[in-house]
Short mmCIF file of C-alpha atoms and ligand atoms in Angstrom, two decimals:
data_model
loop_
_atom_site.label_atom_id
_atom_site.label_comp_id
_atom_site.label_asym_id
_atom_site.label_seq_id
_atom_site.Cartn_x
_atom_site.Cartn_y
_atom_site.Cartn_z
CA MET A 21 -17.45 -7.76 -5.25
CA VAL A 22 -16.09 -5.10 -7.94
CA ILE A 23 -12.54 -4.13 -8.28
CA SER A 24 -11.25 -2.53 -11.02
CA LEU A 25 -8.19 -2.17 -12.91
CA ASN A 26 -5.35 0.86 -13.60
CA ARG A 27 -5.86 1.20 -17.09
CA ARG A 28 -2.40 0.98 -17.65
CA SER A 29 -1.58 -2.51 -15.54
CA LYS A 30 -4.71 -3.50 -17.17
CA ILE A 31 -2.25 -3.04 -20.46
CA ALA A 32 1.23 -4.27 -18.74
CA LEU A 33 -1.82 -7.65 -17.76
CA THR A 34 -2.81 -7.57 -21.47
CA VAL A 35 1.19 -7.43 -22.28
CA ALA A 36 1.38 -10.20 -20.52
CA LEU A 37 -1.27 -12.39 -21.86
CA SER A 38 -0.71 -12.12 -24.77
CA LEU A 39 2.66 -12.60 -25.42
CA GLY A 40 4.62 -14.06 -27.52
CA LEU A 41 0.93 -13.25 -30.42
CA THR A 42 3.39 -11.33 -32.46
CA ALA A 43 6.69 -12.87 -33.39
CA CYS A 44 8.54 -10.41 -31.89
CA ASN A 45 11.47 -12.11 -30.36
CA ASP A 46 15.16 -11.69 -32.39
CA PRO A 47 17.13 -14.53 -32.68
CA GLN A 48 19.51 -11.95 -33.57
CA SER A 49 19.15 -10.26 -30.00
CA LYS A 50 21.11 -13.30 -28.89
CA THR A 51 23.91 -12.82 -31.22
CA ASP A 52 23.60 -9.51 -30.25
CA LYS A 53 24.50 -9.73 -26.47
CA THR A 54 26.88 -12.12 -27.08
CA ALA A 55 29.14 -10.32 -29.21
CA THR A 56 28.35 -7.46 -27.01
CA ALA A 57 30.27 -10.10 -24.57
CA GLU A 58 32.96 -10.69 -26.69
CA ALA A 59 32.85 -6.75 -27.43
CA ALA A 60 33.82 -5.74 -23.96
CA VAL A 61 37.13 -6.68 -23.59
CA ILE A 62 38.19 -3.48 -26.58
CA ASN A 63 35.84 -1.81 -24.66
CA THR A 64 32.38 -0.95 -26.19
CA ALA A 65 30.32 -2.23 -23.91
CA PRO A 66 27.26 0.20 -23.71
CA ASP A 67 27.94 2.69 -22.10
CA LYS A 68 26.01 5.68 -20.09
CA ALA A 69 25.32 8.14 -23.39
CA GLN A 70 23.54 5.34 -25.82
CA ALA A 71 21.74 4.17 -22.80
CA ILE A 72 19.78 7.52 -21.74
CA ALA A 73 19.69 7.75 -25.56
CA PHE A 74 17.67 3.74 -25.38
CA ILE A 75 16.16 5.32 -22.26
CA ASN A 76 14.53 8.73 -24.26
CA ASP A 77 13.73 6.69 -27.48
CA ALA A 78 11.12 4.06 -25.42
CA GLU A 79 9.93 6.20 -23.45
CA ALA A 80 8.12 8.41 -26.57
CA LYS A 81 7.42 5.45 -28.13
CA MET A 82 5.53 3.39 -25.59
CA ALA A 83 3.94 7.63 -25.10
CA GLU A 84 2.76 7.79 -28.77
CA LEU A 85 1.70 4.14 -28.49
CA SER A 86 -0.12 4.50 -25.66
CA ILE A 87 -3.09 7.14 -26.38
CA GLU A 88 -3.59 4.94 -29.70
CA SER A 89 -3.97 2.15 -27.39
CA ASN A 90 -6.74 3.73 -25.02
CA ARG A 91 -8.03 5.44 -27.58
CA ALA A 92 -8.55 1.39 -28.96
CA GLU A 93 -10.01 0.09 -25.54
CA TRP A 94 -11.87 3.13 -24.83
CA ILE A 95 -13.75 2.87 -28.24
CA TYR A 96 -14.26 -1.08 -28.02
CA SER A 97 -15.19 -1.41 -24.41
CA ASN A 98 -18.08 0.86 -24.50
CA PHE A 99 -19.16 -0.41 -28.24
CA ILE A 100 -18.83 -4.20 -28.02
CA THR A 101 -18.88 -5.23 -32.52
CA ASP A 102 -16.18 -7.77 -33.64
CA ASP A 103 -14.63 -4.49 -35.08
CA THR A 104 -13.99 -3.11 -32.69
CA ALA A 105 -12.72 -6.01 -31.34
CA ALA A 106 -10.03 -6.52 -33.88
CA LEU A 107 -8.50 -2.98 -33.61
CA SER A 108 -8.25 -3.76 -29.89
CA ALA A 109 -6.84 -6.42 -30.07
CA ALA A 110 -4.01 -5.36 -33.61
CA VAL A 111 -3.12 -1.88 -31.02
CA GLY A 112 -2.88 -4.75 -28.48
CA GLU A 113 -0.22 -6.65 -30.12
CA LYS A 114 1.18 -3.27 -31.05
CA VAL A 115 2.21 -2.66 -27.46
CA SER A 116 2.74 -6.24 -26.63
CA ALA A 117 5.61 -5.98 -29.31
CA ALA A 118 6.77 -2.82 -28.97
CA SER A 119 7.18 -4.27 -24.27
CA VAL A 120 9.11 -6.89 -25.69
CA LYS A 121 11.40 -5.19 -28.16
CA PHE A 122 12.46 -2.44 -25.07
CA ALA A 123 12.89 -5.06 -22.40
CA THR A 124 14.59 -7.24 -24.07
CA GLU A 125 16.93 -4.39 -25.09
CA ALA A 126 16.99 -2.69 -21.80
CA ALA A 127 18.00 -5.85 -20.44
CA LYS A 128 21.51 -4.88 -22.42
CA TYR A 129 21.94 -1.92 -20.12
CA ALA A 130 21.10 -3.19 -17.28
CA ASN A 131 24.51 -3.25 -15.85
CA VAL A 132 25.67 0.45 -17.05
CA GLU A 133 25.89 3.12 -14.22
CA LEU A 134 23.15 5.44 -14.74
CA ASP A 135 21.53 8.51 -12.42
CA PRO A 136 18.65 7.27 -10.10
CA ILE A 137 15.51 8.89 -12.61
CA ASN A 138 17.04 7.32 -15.61
CA ALA A 139 17.32 4.20 -13.71
CA ARG A 140 14.96 4.41 -12.61
CA LYS A 141 12.65 4.48 -15.99
CA LEU A 142 15.51 1.03 -17.14
CA ASN A 143 14.15 -0.93 -14.90
CA ILE A 144 10.15 -0.45 -15.68
CA LEU A 145 11.09 -0.56 -18.69
CA ARG A 146 12.87 -4.35 -18.59
CA SER A 147 10.53 -5.32 -16.10
CA ALA A 148 7.33 -4.55 -17.95
CA LEU A 149 6.79 -7.97 -18.97
CA VAL A 150 4.81 -10.00 -16.07
CA LEU A 151 5.01 -13.59 -18.17
CA PRO A 152 8.12 -12.75 -20.27
CA ALA A 153 9.40 -15.45 -23.42
CA PRO A 154 12.85 -16.45 -23.98
CA LEU A 155 14.42 -15.29 -26.68
CA ASP A 156 14.25 -19.13 -28.38
CA PRO A 157 11.20 -18.50 -31.06
CA ALA A 158 10.03 -22.01 -30.29
CA LYS A 159 9.75 -21.29 -26.84
CA ASN A 160 8.30 -17.90 -27.08
CA THR A 161 5.49 -19.67 -29.36
CA GLU A 162 5.23 -22.88 -26.73
CA LEU A 163 4.31 -20.46 -23.92
CA ALA A 164 1.64 -18.05 -25.88
CA GLN A 165 0.24 -22.47 -26.44
CA ILE A 166 0.35 -22.39 -22.78
CA SER A 167 -1.17 -19.67 -21.94
CA SER A 168 -4.29 -19.59 -24.15
CA GLU A 169 -4.65 -23.12 -23.79
CA LEU A 170 -4.49 -22.53 -19.98
CA ASN A 171 -7.25 -19.50 -19.80
CA GLY A 172 -9.12 -21.67 -22.30
CA LEU A 173 -9.28 -24.52 -19.98
CA TYR A 174 -10.77 -22.43 -17.25
CA GLY A 175 -13.31 -19.99 -18.91
CA LYS A 176 -15.03 -23.53 -20.12
CA GLY A 177 -13.84 -25.38 -17.34
CA LYS A 178 -17.28 -26.64 -15.49
CA TYR A 179 -18.11 -29.18 -12.96
CA CYS A 180 -22.39 -31.14 -13.72
CA PHE A 181 -22.87 -32.30 -9.83
CA ALA A 182 -24.62 -36.06 -9.48
CA ASP A 183 -28.55 -35.25 -10.40
CA GLY A 184 -26.88 -33.85 -14.10
CA LYS A 185 -26.68 -30.07 -13.51
CA CYS A 186 -23.28 -28.54 -14.97
CA MET A 187 -22.70 -25.04 -13.32
CA THR A 188 -19.73 -22.65 -14.87
CA GLN A 189 -17.32 -21.09 -12.83
CA PRO A 190 -19.98 -17.77 -11.88
CA GLU A 191 -22.65 -20.18 -11.23
CA LEU A 192 -20.26 -22.34 -9.15
CA SER A 193 -19.45 -19.32 -7.40
CA SER A 194 -23.14 -18.32 -6.43
CA LEU A 195 -23.84 -21.24 -5.20
CA MET A 196 -21.14 -20.93 -3.01
CA ALA A 197 -22.42 -16.92 -1.88
CA GLU A 198 -25.43 -18.41 -1.41
CA SER A 199 -26.13 -21.93 -0.44
CA ARG A 200 -26.26 -22.66 3.39
CA ASP A 201 -25.74 -27.25 2.92
CA PRO A 202 -22.89 -28.31 3.71
CA VAL A 203 -22.85 -31.57 1.56
CA LYS A 204 -23.50 -28.79 -1.84
CA LEU A 205 -20.56 -26.84 -0.79
CA LEU A 206 -18.04 -28.86 -0.07
CA GLU A 207 -19.19 -30.89 -3.14
CA ALA A 208 -18.92 -27.55 -5.54
CA TRP A 209 -15.29 -26.39 -4.01
CA LYS A 210 -14.23 -30.44 -5.11
CA GLY A 211 -15.74 -31.14 -7.92
CA TRP A 212 -14.56 -26.95 -9.38
CA ARG A 213 -10.60 -28.16 -8.65
CA GLU A 214 -11.64 -31.04 -11.11
CA ILE A 215 -10.94 -28.59 -13.84
CA ALA A 216 -7.48 -28.34 -12.86
CA LYS A 217 -6.02 -31.29 -13.33
CA PRO A 218 -5.08 -31.31 -16.71
CA MET A 219 -4.05 -27.57 -15.95
CA ARG A 220 -1.02 -29.09 -14.03
CA PRO A 221 1.65 -29.93 -16.46
CA LEU A 222 0.82 -26.78 -18.60
CA PHE A 223 1.57 -25.16 -15.09
CA GLN A 224 4.92 -26.55 -14.92
CA ARG A 225 5.88 -26.04 -17.81
CA GLU A 226 4.87 -22.50 -17.92
CA VAL A 227 6.98 -21.56 -14.84
CA GLU A 228 9.89 -23.22 -16.55
CA LEU A 229 9.56 -21.26 -19.53
CA ALA A 230 8.83 -17.96 -18.14
CA ASN A 231 11.80 -18.76 -15.86
CA GLU A 232 13.63 -18.59 -18.86
CA GLY A 233 12.25 -15.33 -19.82
CA ALA A 234 13.12 -13.64 -16.57
CA LYS A 235 16.59 -14.96 -17.17
CA ASP A 236 16.85 -13.81 -20.52
CA LEU A 237 16.37 -10.05 -18.84
CA GLY A 238 19.16 -10.64 -16.90
CA TYR A 239 16.59 -10.93 -14.00
CA ALA A 240 17.94 -15.06 -11.94
CA ASN A 241 13.61 -16.24 -12.17
CA LEU A 242 10.73 -14.60 -12.25
CA SER A 243 9.81 -13.83 -8.81
CA GLU A 244 13.42 -11.92 -8.59
CA LEU A 245 11.78 -9.93 -12.16
CA TRP A 246 8.60 -9.79 -9.99
CA ARG A 247 9.63 -8.51 -6.41
CA SER A 248 12.49 -5.97 -8.44
CA GLN A 249 9.93 -3.13 -9.10
CA TYR A 250 9.32 -1.62 -5.35
CA ASP A 251 12.82 0.03 -5.07
CA MET A 252 14.27 -1.83 -2.57
CA LYS A 253 16.67 -5.44 -4.04
CA PRO A 254 14.22 -8.50 -4.14
CA ASP A 255 15.58 -10.11 -1.59
CA ASP A 256 14.40 -6.40 1.20
CA PHE A 257 10.95 -6.57 -0.61
CA SER A 258 10.61 -10.18 0.70
CA GLN A 259 11.50 -9.85 4.10
CA GLU A 260 9.32 -6.44 3.75
CA LEU A 261 6.76 -8.84 3.28
CA ASP A 262 7.33 -10.98 5.88
CA ARG A 263 7.35 -8.01 8.26
CA LEU A 264 4.13 -5.89 7.49
CA TRP A 265 2.70 -9.65 7.40
CA GLY A 266 3.90 -9.52 10.79
CA GLN A 267 2.10 -6.66 12.65
CA VAL A 268 -1.46 -7.29 11.28
CA LYS A 269 -1.59 -11.19 11.70
CA PRO A 270 -2.67 -10.75 14.93
CA LEU A 271 -5.82 -10.09 13.23
CA TYR A 272 -6.45 -11.36 11.65
CA GLU A 273 -5.69 -14.33 13.50
CA SER A 274 -8.69 -13.62 16.06
CA LEU A 275 -11.35 -12.74 12.86
CA HIS A 276 -10.04 -16.81 11.56
CA CYS A 277 -10.71 -17.72 15.20
CA TYR A 278 -13.86 -16.08 16.15
CA VAL A 279 -15.57 -16.86 12.50
CA ARG A 280 -14.73 -20.40 13.61
CA GLY A 281 -16.85 -20.33 16.56
CA GLU A 282 -19.77 -18.26 14.98
CA LEU A 283 -19.41 -21.44 11.62
CA ASN A 284 -19.21 -24.21 14.78
CA LYS A 285 -22.52 -23.19 16.09
CA GLU A 286 -24.06 -23.16 12.32
CA TYR A 287 -22.57 -26.61 11.40
CA GLY A 288 -21.53 -28.58 14.44
CA ASP A 289 -18.43 -30.69 15.00
CA SER A 290 -18.70 -32.71 12.71
CA VAL A 291 -18.64 -30.00 10.22
CA ALA A 292 -17.22 -27.14 11.07
CA PRO A 293 -14.38 -28.03 14.25
CA THR A 294 -13.68 -25.55 17.08
CA THR A 295 -9.51 -26.03 16.30
CA GLY A 296 -7.93 -26.18 13.48
CA PRO A 297 -8.10 -24.41 9.69
CA ILE A 298 -11.98 -23.57 8.83
CA PRO A 299 -12.69 -26.18 6.46
CA ALA A 300 -12.24 -23.48 3.20
CA HIS A 301 -15.71 -24.63 1.58
CA LEU A 302 -17.98 -22.79 4.11
CA LEU A 303 -16.36 -19.24 3.92
CA GLY A 304 -18.52 -18.49 0.94
CA ASN A 305 -15.94 -18.12 -1.05
CA MET A 306 -14.76 -20.53 -3.59
CA TRP A 307 -11.21 -19.87 -2.59
CA ALA A 308 -12.42 -18.60 0.36
CA GLN A 309 -10.97 -14.80 -0.47
CA GLN A 310 -12.82 -12.89 0.95
CA TRP A 311 -15.22 -14.04 3.88
CA GLY A 312 -18.36 -11.27 3.40
CA ASN A 313 -20.68 -13.10 1.42
CA VAL A 314 -20.46 -15.14 5.52
CA TYR A 315 -21.54 -11.94 7.50
CA ASP A 316 -25.03 -12.83 8.24
CA LEU A 317 -23.69 -16.37 9.65
CA VAL A 318 -20.90 -15.00 11.93
CA ALA A 319 -22.94 -10.82 12.81
CA PRO A 320 -22.97 -10.32 16.40
CA ASP A 321 -26.61 -9.71 17.80
CA ASN A 322 -27.26 -5.70 17.68
CA ALA A 323 -24.81 -5.33 15.24
CA ASP A 324 -26.79 -3.95 12.68
CA PRO A 325 -25.91 -0.10 11.73
CA GLY A 326 -30.05 0.59 11.63
CA TYR A 327 -29.43 2.46 8.07
CA ASP A 328 -29.48 0.52 4.83
CA VAL A 329 -27.05 3.34 2.01
CA THR A 330 -29.23 2.10 -0.47
CA GLU A 331 -32.69 3.25 0.67
CA LEU A 332 -31.48 6.98 1.64
CA LEU A 333 -30.36 6.77 -2.13
CA ALA A 334 -33.06 6.15 -2.86
CA LYS A 335 -35.28 8.68 -0.34
CA LYS A 336 -33.62 11.93 -0.72
CA GLY A 337 -33.43 11.28 -5.54
CA TYR A 338 -30.12 10.24 -6.24
CA ASP A 339 -29.66 10.04 -9.04
CA GLU A 340 -26.29 8.53 -11.11
CA HIS A 341 -25.43 11.68 -11.66
CA LYS A 342 -25.75 12.17 -8.27
CA MET A 343 -24.02 9.76 -7.16
CA VAL A 344 -20.38 10.55 -9.27
CA LYS A 345 -21.20 13.92 -8.44
CA GLN A 346 -21.30 13.62 -4.52
CA ALA A 347 -18.09 11.55 -5.07
CA GLU A 348 -15.96 14.01 -6.45
CA GLY A 349 -17.12 16.26 -3.17
CA PHE A 350 -15.48 13.70 -1.46
CA PHE A 351 -12.09 14.93 -3.04
CA THR A 352 -13.02 18.64 -3.84
CA SER A 353 -14.06 19.08 0.44
CA LEU A 354 -9.93 18.14 0.11
CA GLY A 355 -8.92 20.44 -1.83
CA PHE A 356 -8.61 18.92 -5.49
CA ALA A 357 -10.26 20.98 -8.14
CA PRO A 358 -13.27 19.98 -9.90
CA LEU A 359 -13.32 17.08 -12.63
CA PRO A 360 -12.55 18.92 -16.26
CA GLU A 361 -15.79 19.37 -18.26
CA SER A 362 -15.10 16.28 -20.21
CA PHE A 363 -14.72 14.12 -17.50
CA TRP A 364 -18.57 14.48 -17.34
CA ALA A 365 -19.44 14.68 -21.45
CA ARG A 366 -16.76 11.88 -21.85
CA SER A 367 -17.74 9.54 -19.29
CA LEU A 368 -20.49 5.81 -19.16
CA PHE A 369 -22.38 5.51 -16.35
CA VAL A 370 -25.75 4.30 -16.32
CA GLN A 371 -25.90 1.01 -18.83
CA PRO A 372 -26.58 1.44 -22.70
CA LYS A 373 -29.64 -0.67 -23.49
CA ASP A 374 -28.88 -0.25 -27.40
CA ARG A 375 -25.22 -2.13 -27.09
CA ASP A 376 -22.70 -4.17 -26.03
CA VAL A 377 -19.88 -2.35 -24.01
CA VAL A 378 -17.93 -3.49 -20.53
CA CYS A 379 -20.00 -3.57 -17.42
CA HIS A 380 -17.31 -3.91 -14.86
CA ALA A 381 -16.40 -0.05 -13.09
CA SER A 382 -13.21 1.52 -13.92
CA ALA A 383 -11.27 4.43 -14.16
CA TRP A 384 -9.81 5.77 -17.85
CA ASP A 385 -6.77 8.86 -18.13
CA LEU A 386 -6.82 8.82 -22.00
CA ASP A 387 -4.43 11.50 -22.78
CA ASN A 388 -1.86 10.57 -19.83
CA LEU A 389 -3.37 14.58 -18.87
CA ASP A 390 -6.79 15.54 -18.34
CA ASP A 391 -9.26 13.61 -20.36
CA ILE A 392 -9.62 11.37 -16.92
CA ARG A 393 -13.08 9.28 -17.38
CA ILE A 394 -15.25 6.24 -15.83
CA LYS A 395 -17.15 3.72 -17.40
CA MET A 396 -19.38 1.61 -15.56
CA CYS A 397 -23.15 0.79 -15.33
CA ILE A 398 -23.38 2.28 -11.99
CA GLN A 399 -26.62 0.74 -10.05
CA LYS A 400 -28.53 2.96 -7.42
CA THR A 401 -26.74 0.89 -4.35
CA ALA A 402 -24.55 1.46 -1.59
CA GLU A 403 -21.95 -0.73 -3.25
CA ASP A 404 -21.74 0.92 -6.18
CA PHE A 405 -21.42 4.61 -3.98
CA SER A 406 -18.84 3.16 -2.45
CA VAL A 407 -16.71 2.54 -5.80
CA ILE A 408 -17.84 5.28 -7.57
CA HIS A 409 -15.47 6.88 -5.13
CA HIS A 410 -12.73 4.55 -5.74
CA GLU A 411 -12.80 4.53 -9.07
CA LEU A 412 -13.04 8.21 -8.95
CA GLY A 413 -9.31 7.96 -6.72
CA HIS A 414 -8.05 6.79 -9.41
CA ASN A 415 -8.93 9.59 -11.53
CA PHE A 416 -8.13 12.31 -9.27
CA TYR A 417 -4.69 10.29 -8.74
CA GLN A 418 -4.26 10.30 -12.96
CA ARG A 419 -4.04 13.73 -12.58
CA ALA A 420 -2.17 14.43 -9.54
CA TYR A 421 1.14 12.61 -11.49
CA LYS A 422 0.13 14.15 -15.24
CA GLN A 423 3.94 16.03 -14.64
CA GLN A 424 5.58 13.34 -14.25
CA PRO A 425 7.23 11.79 -17.94
CA PHE A 426 5.26 9.47 -19.15
CA LEU A 427 7.10 6.12 -17.95
CA PHE A 428 6.11 7.43 -14.58
CA LYS A 429 3.00 8.40 -14.64
CA ASN A 430 1.52 5.17 -13.10
CA SER A 431 0.86 4.60 -9.52
CA ALA A 432 4.61 4.03 -6.98
CA ASN A 433 4.06 0.25 -7.64
CA ASP A 434 0.89 -2.12 -8.94
CA GLY A 435 -0.33 -1.91 -5.60
CA PHE A 436 -0.90 1.21 -5.43
CA HIS A 437 -3.30 2.92 -7.80
CA GLU A 438 -5.82 0.36 -5.68
CA ALA A 439 -4.10 0.80 -2.98
CA ILE A 440 -5.56 4.86 -2.59
CA GLY A 441 -9.11 3.77 -4.34
CA ASP A 442 -9.19 1.51 -1.42
CA THR A 443 -8.65 4.18 1.35
CA ILE A 444 -11.26 6.41 0.29
CA ALA A 445 -13.97 4.34 -0.21
CA LEU A 446 -13.26 2.97 3.60
CA SER A 447 -13.23 7.01 4.26
CA ILE A 448 -17.46 6.23 3.64
CA THR A 449 -18.14 6.66 7.06
CA PRO A 450 -21.63 7.34 9.04
CA SER A 451 -20.52 10.40 10.11
CA TYR A 452 -19.54 11.16 6.37
CA LEU A 453 -22.75 9.99 5.34
CA LYS A 454 -24.25 12.38 7.92
CA GLN A 455 -21.99 15.42 6.43
CA ILE A 456 -24.06 14.93 3.18
CA GLY A 457 -26.90 15.09 4.97
CA LEU A 458 -28.00 11.42 3.49
CA LEU A 459 -28.05 10.73 7.26
CA GLU A 460 -30.14 11.77 10.02
CA GLU A 461 -27.97 10.83 13.18
CA VAL A 462 -25.15 8.52 13.60
CA PRO A 463 -25.35 5.69 15.39
CA ASP A 464 -24.28 5.13 18.77
CA ALA A 465 -20.25 3.39 18.40
CA SER A 466 -21.53 0.54 19.67
CA LYS A 467 -22.80 -0.04 16.45
CA ASP A 468 -19.59 0.42 14.22
CA ILE A 469 -18.84 -3.58 15.14
CA GLY A 470 -20.99 -4.20 12.91
CA LEU A 471 -19.61 -2.64 10.06
CA LEU A 472 -15.96 -2.90 10.99
CA LEU A 473 -15.95 -6.93 10.64
CA LYS A 474 -17.50 -6.91 7.49
CA GLN A 475 -14.63 -5.04 5.48
CA ALA A 476 -12.73 -7.40 7.96
CA LEU A 477 -14.09 -9.84 6.51
CA ASP A 478 -14.31 -9.10 2.95
CA LYS A 479 -10.63 -7.03 3.53
CA ILE A 480 -8.26 -8.58 5.94
CA ALA A 481 -9.25 -12.04 5.25
CA PHE A 482 -8.15 -11.83 2.27
CA LEU A 483 -4.12 -10.64 3.05
CA PRO A 484 -2.34 -14.62 3.30
CA PHE A 485 -4.95 -15.34 0.45
CA GLY A 486 -3.07 -12.04 -1.69
ZN1 LIG B 506 -9.23 0.08 -8.31
#
């Protein structure tokens, strides 16, 4: 399953992960804060003009850093060498240091009454860090060490089966997807979780430290920081989430019930009971978060739509460039302007034979204006045809907000960019395939059930996990 990251989101994540690698928490800040509180009586609390001056300055500096960072990251991802990795890490540290500095400073203005635009910008600056470190330098270092240790434990984690064969996480994931042996599946599921035991105390400490970091930025805890980015009060966001989930839950429960019944037919009562929760190791995924890998076990009879997009692409002579051209046509048919020449000159579509690149599909916006690109090692398959539509969804969205001030050049919230891409990808229906000449006849509507079930196994099953 290819999940792409929007550039800005990825930078936000990098900031969180690399936080503390730079010695950026100035103990002076704490002194300033106290001084400000004491001085408030003589009316020197930060005022509106100071807040706006700070926002404008921070926005200009982040805009400048963003272009430098985009270029360094693009070059690194397209030419992976020790040198490009060092340059990418260096600019990453600069972005991280600036984000920490601006978040800490933004917290000082949290109670200043501002117009809606500046209030939103201030909130974006203040809540940009996914895992904020406490102001105390020793705790900042401790949080960085814990994050790095957890990454290492996870990345190097493996499980060795009784027969002596050891597997890494990607290998265990393939086994979860492909094996239909319930004993082996259960062992792999339990085995992978052995790596989590030494992580537990580290996670507990990470939560304590990040909660303290969020408090230093003026939030009650880290959860409140995360929930304060949705144009509503943090508690209203929690309620809204519950309300929306309530709407989808009956569909999830039907899917769960149906899949449980089909798995029971496959494995029998002792392995897959007809009541209660479905044993997680039977769902084709290490986290049971997407169930598409067991489609063959649960698909109804006669659900085959009678065509295979991968075969159709080959039959009609589609190469990587033509696949992207076709996806561009989807957007121009909606009235969007065609992609700029630079997109075609600068994007990466085909895995180079002579160098290492990051193949994971991604959409880029290099100059925050028109220099949009995609980078992916396209396979001429149905899945990648859909992923290209998804990636171009990011690019057309990025271009649609290019007139906004820099801090607003991102999706409305951190889920929205992916939602745009995925909504577009859902439009690759049989009638769309006929419109673009890939398919001769749209199959009878009774064949939709297989296509819809496939979508539900990945997308509806994911919701409670997400
Ligand atoms: Zn995406």
